[in-house]
PDB file of C-alpha atoms in Angstrom:
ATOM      1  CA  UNK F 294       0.000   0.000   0.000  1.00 43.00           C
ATOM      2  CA  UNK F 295       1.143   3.646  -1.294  1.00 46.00           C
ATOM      3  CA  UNK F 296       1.585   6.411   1.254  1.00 52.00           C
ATOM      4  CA  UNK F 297       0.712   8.896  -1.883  1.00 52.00           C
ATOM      5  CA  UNK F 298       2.831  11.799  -2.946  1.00 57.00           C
ATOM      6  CA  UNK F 299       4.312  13.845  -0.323  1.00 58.00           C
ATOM      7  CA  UNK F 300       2.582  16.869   0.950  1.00 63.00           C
ATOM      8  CA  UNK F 301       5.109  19.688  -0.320  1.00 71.00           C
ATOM      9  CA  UNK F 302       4.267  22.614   2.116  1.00 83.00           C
ATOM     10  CA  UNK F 303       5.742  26.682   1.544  1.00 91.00           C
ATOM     11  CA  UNK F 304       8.214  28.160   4.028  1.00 94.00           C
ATOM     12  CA  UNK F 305       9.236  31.144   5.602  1.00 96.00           C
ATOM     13  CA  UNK F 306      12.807  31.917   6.537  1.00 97.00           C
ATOM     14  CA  UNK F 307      13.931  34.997   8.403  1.00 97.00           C
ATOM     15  CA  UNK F 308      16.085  36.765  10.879  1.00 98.00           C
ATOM     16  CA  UNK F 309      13.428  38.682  13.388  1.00 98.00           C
ATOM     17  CA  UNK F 310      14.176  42.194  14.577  1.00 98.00           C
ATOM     18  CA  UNK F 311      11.282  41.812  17.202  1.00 98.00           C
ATOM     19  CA  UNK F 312       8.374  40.318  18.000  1.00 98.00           C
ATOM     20  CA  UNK F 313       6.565  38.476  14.884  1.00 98.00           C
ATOM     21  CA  UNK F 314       3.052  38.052  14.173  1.00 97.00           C
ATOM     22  CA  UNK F 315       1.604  34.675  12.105  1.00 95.00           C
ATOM     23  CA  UNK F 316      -1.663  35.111  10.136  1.00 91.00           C
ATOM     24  CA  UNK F 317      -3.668  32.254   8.545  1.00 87.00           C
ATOM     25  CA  UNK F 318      -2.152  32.929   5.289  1.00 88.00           C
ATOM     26  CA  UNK F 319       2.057  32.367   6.808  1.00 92.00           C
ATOM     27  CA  UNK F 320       3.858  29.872   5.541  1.00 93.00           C
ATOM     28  CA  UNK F 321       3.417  26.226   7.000  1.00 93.00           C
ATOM     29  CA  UNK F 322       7.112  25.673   7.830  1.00 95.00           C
ATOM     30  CA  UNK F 323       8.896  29.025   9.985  1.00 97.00           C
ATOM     31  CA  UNK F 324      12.600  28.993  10.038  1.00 98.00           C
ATOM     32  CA  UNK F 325      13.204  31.683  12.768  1.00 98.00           C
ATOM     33  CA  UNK F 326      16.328  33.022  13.764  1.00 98.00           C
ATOM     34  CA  UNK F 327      16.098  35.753  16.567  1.00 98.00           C
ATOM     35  CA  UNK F 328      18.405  37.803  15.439  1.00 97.00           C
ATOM     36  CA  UNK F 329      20.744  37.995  19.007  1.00 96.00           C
ATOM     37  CA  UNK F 330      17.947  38.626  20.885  1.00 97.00           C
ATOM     38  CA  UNK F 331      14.882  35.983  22.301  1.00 98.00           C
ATOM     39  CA  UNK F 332      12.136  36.955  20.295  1.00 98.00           C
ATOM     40  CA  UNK F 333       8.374  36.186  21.025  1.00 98.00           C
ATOM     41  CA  UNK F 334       5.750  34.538  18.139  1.00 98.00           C
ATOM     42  CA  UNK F 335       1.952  35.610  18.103  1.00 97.00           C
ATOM     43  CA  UNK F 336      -0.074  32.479  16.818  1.00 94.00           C
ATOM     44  CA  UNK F 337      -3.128  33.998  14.490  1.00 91.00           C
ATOM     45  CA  UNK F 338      -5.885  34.208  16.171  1.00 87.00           C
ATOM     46  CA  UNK F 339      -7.759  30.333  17.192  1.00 79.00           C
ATOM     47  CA  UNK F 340     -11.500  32.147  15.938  1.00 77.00           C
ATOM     48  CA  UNK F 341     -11.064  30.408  12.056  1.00 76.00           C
ATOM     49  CA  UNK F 342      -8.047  28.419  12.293  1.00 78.00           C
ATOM     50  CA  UNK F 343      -9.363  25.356  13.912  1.00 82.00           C
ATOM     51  CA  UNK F 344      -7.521  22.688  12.311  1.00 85.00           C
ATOM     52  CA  UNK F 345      -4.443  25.180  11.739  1.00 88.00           C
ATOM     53  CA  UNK F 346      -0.991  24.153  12.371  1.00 92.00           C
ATOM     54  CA  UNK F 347       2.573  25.097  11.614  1.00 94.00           C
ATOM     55  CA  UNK F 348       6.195  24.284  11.987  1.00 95.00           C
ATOM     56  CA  UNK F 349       8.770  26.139  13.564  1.00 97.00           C
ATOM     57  CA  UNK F 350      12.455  25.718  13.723  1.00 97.00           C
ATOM     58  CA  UNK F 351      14.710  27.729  16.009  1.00 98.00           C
ATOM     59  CA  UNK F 352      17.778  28.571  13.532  1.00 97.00           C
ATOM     60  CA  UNK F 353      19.711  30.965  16.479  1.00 97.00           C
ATOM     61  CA  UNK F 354      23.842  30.788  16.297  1.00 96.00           C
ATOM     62  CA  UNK F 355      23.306  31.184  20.473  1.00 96.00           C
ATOM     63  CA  UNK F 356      21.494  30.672  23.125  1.00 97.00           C
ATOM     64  CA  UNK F 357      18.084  32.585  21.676  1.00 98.00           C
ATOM     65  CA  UNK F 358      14.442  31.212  22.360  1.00 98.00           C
ATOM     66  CA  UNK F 359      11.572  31.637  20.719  1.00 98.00           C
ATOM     67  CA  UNK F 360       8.558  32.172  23.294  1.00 98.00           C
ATOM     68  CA  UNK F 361       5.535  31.416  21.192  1.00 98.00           C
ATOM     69  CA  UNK F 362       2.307  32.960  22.377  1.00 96.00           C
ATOM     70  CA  UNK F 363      -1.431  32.760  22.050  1.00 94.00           C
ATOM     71  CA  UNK F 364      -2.695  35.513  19.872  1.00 92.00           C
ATOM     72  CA  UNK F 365      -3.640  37.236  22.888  1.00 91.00           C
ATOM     73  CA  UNK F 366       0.311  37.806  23.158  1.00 92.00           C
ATOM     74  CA  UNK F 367       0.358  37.003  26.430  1.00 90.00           C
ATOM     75  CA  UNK F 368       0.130  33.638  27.202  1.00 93.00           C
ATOM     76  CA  UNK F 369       2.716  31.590  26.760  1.00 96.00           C
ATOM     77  CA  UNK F 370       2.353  28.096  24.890  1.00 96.00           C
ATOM     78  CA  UNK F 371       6.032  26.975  25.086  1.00 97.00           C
ATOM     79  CA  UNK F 372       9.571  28.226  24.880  1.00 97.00           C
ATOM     80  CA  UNK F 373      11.620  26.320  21.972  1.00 98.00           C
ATOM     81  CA  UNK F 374      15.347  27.167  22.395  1.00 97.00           C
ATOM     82  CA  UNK F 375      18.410  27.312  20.021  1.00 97.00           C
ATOM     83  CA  UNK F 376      18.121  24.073  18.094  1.00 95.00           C
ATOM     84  CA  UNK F 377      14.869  22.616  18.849  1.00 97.00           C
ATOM     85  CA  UNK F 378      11.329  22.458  16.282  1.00 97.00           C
ATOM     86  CA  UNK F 379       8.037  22.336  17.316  1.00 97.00           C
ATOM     87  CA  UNK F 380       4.428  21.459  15.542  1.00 96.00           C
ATOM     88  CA  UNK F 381       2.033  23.845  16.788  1.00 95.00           C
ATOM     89  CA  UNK F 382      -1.990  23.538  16.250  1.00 93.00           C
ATOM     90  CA  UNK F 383      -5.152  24.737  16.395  1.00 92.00           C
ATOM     91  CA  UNK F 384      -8.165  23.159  18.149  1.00 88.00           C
ATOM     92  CA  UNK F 385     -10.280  26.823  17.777  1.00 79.00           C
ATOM     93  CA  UNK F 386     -11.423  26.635  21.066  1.00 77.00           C
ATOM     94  CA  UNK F 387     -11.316  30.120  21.251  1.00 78.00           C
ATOM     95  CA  UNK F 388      -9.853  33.486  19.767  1.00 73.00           C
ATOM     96  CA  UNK F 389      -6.957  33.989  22.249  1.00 76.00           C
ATOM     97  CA  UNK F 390      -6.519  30.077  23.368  1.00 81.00           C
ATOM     98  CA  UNK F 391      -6.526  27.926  20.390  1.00 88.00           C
ATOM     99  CA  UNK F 392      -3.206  27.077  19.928  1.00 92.00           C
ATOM    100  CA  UNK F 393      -1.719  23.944  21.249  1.00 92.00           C
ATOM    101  CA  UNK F 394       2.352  22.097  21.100  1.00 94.00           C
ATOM    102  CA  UNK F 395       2.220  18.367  19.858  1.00 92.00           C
ATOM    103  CA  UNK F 396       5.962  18.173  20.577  1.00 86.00           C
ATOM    104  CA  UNK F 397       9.321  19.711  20.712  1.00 85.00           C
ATOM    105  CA  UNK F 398      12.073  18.125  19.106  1.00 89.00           C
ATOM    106  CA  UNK F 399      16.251  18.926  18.944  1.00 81.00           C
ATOM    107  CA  UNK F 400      16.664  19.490  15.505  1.00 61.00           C
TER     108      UNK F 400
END
């Protein structure tokens, strides 16, 4: 039995200068570096996104982390450090708490 053709999905690769803000229509795959600085990542909002999910990679040189938020920007749903790569989703349970982490790997 055939798995099918691969899913090819778009990404995004970029040095931030400060905080960065996803929308629906970002790139499935986020290859963030902070740019000498721990940055912070506002998910879109979970009203419309149920089902939503993206990738994120922590390219930093040094010790750098990524604290991704809820699009509320102020709660946190995990910290990925220099090195690691999360899958992030959304269940839509609500505008400001839909996001969720299904795992954090070293990459």
């Amino acid at each position: 039995m055939s798995i099918g053709i691969p899913r090819i999905r778009d990404a995004n690769t970029e040095t931030l200068a400060g905080t960065k803000t996803l929308t629906a229509a970002d790139a499935y795959h986020q290859n963030l570096d902070p740019g000498g600085s721990g940055r912070n990542l506002v998910c879109p909002s979970g009203t419309g996104t149920q089902g939503g999910e993206f990738f994120l990679v922590n390219a930093a040189d040094a010790a750098e982390a990524i604290t991704v938020q809820q699009s509320d920007a102020s709660t946190t749903v995990a910290v990925i450090d220099q090195n690691q790569s999360a899958h992030f989703v959304c269940n839509g349970v609500s505008a400001a708490a839909g996001w969720q982490i299904v795992g954090i790997t070293e990459a």
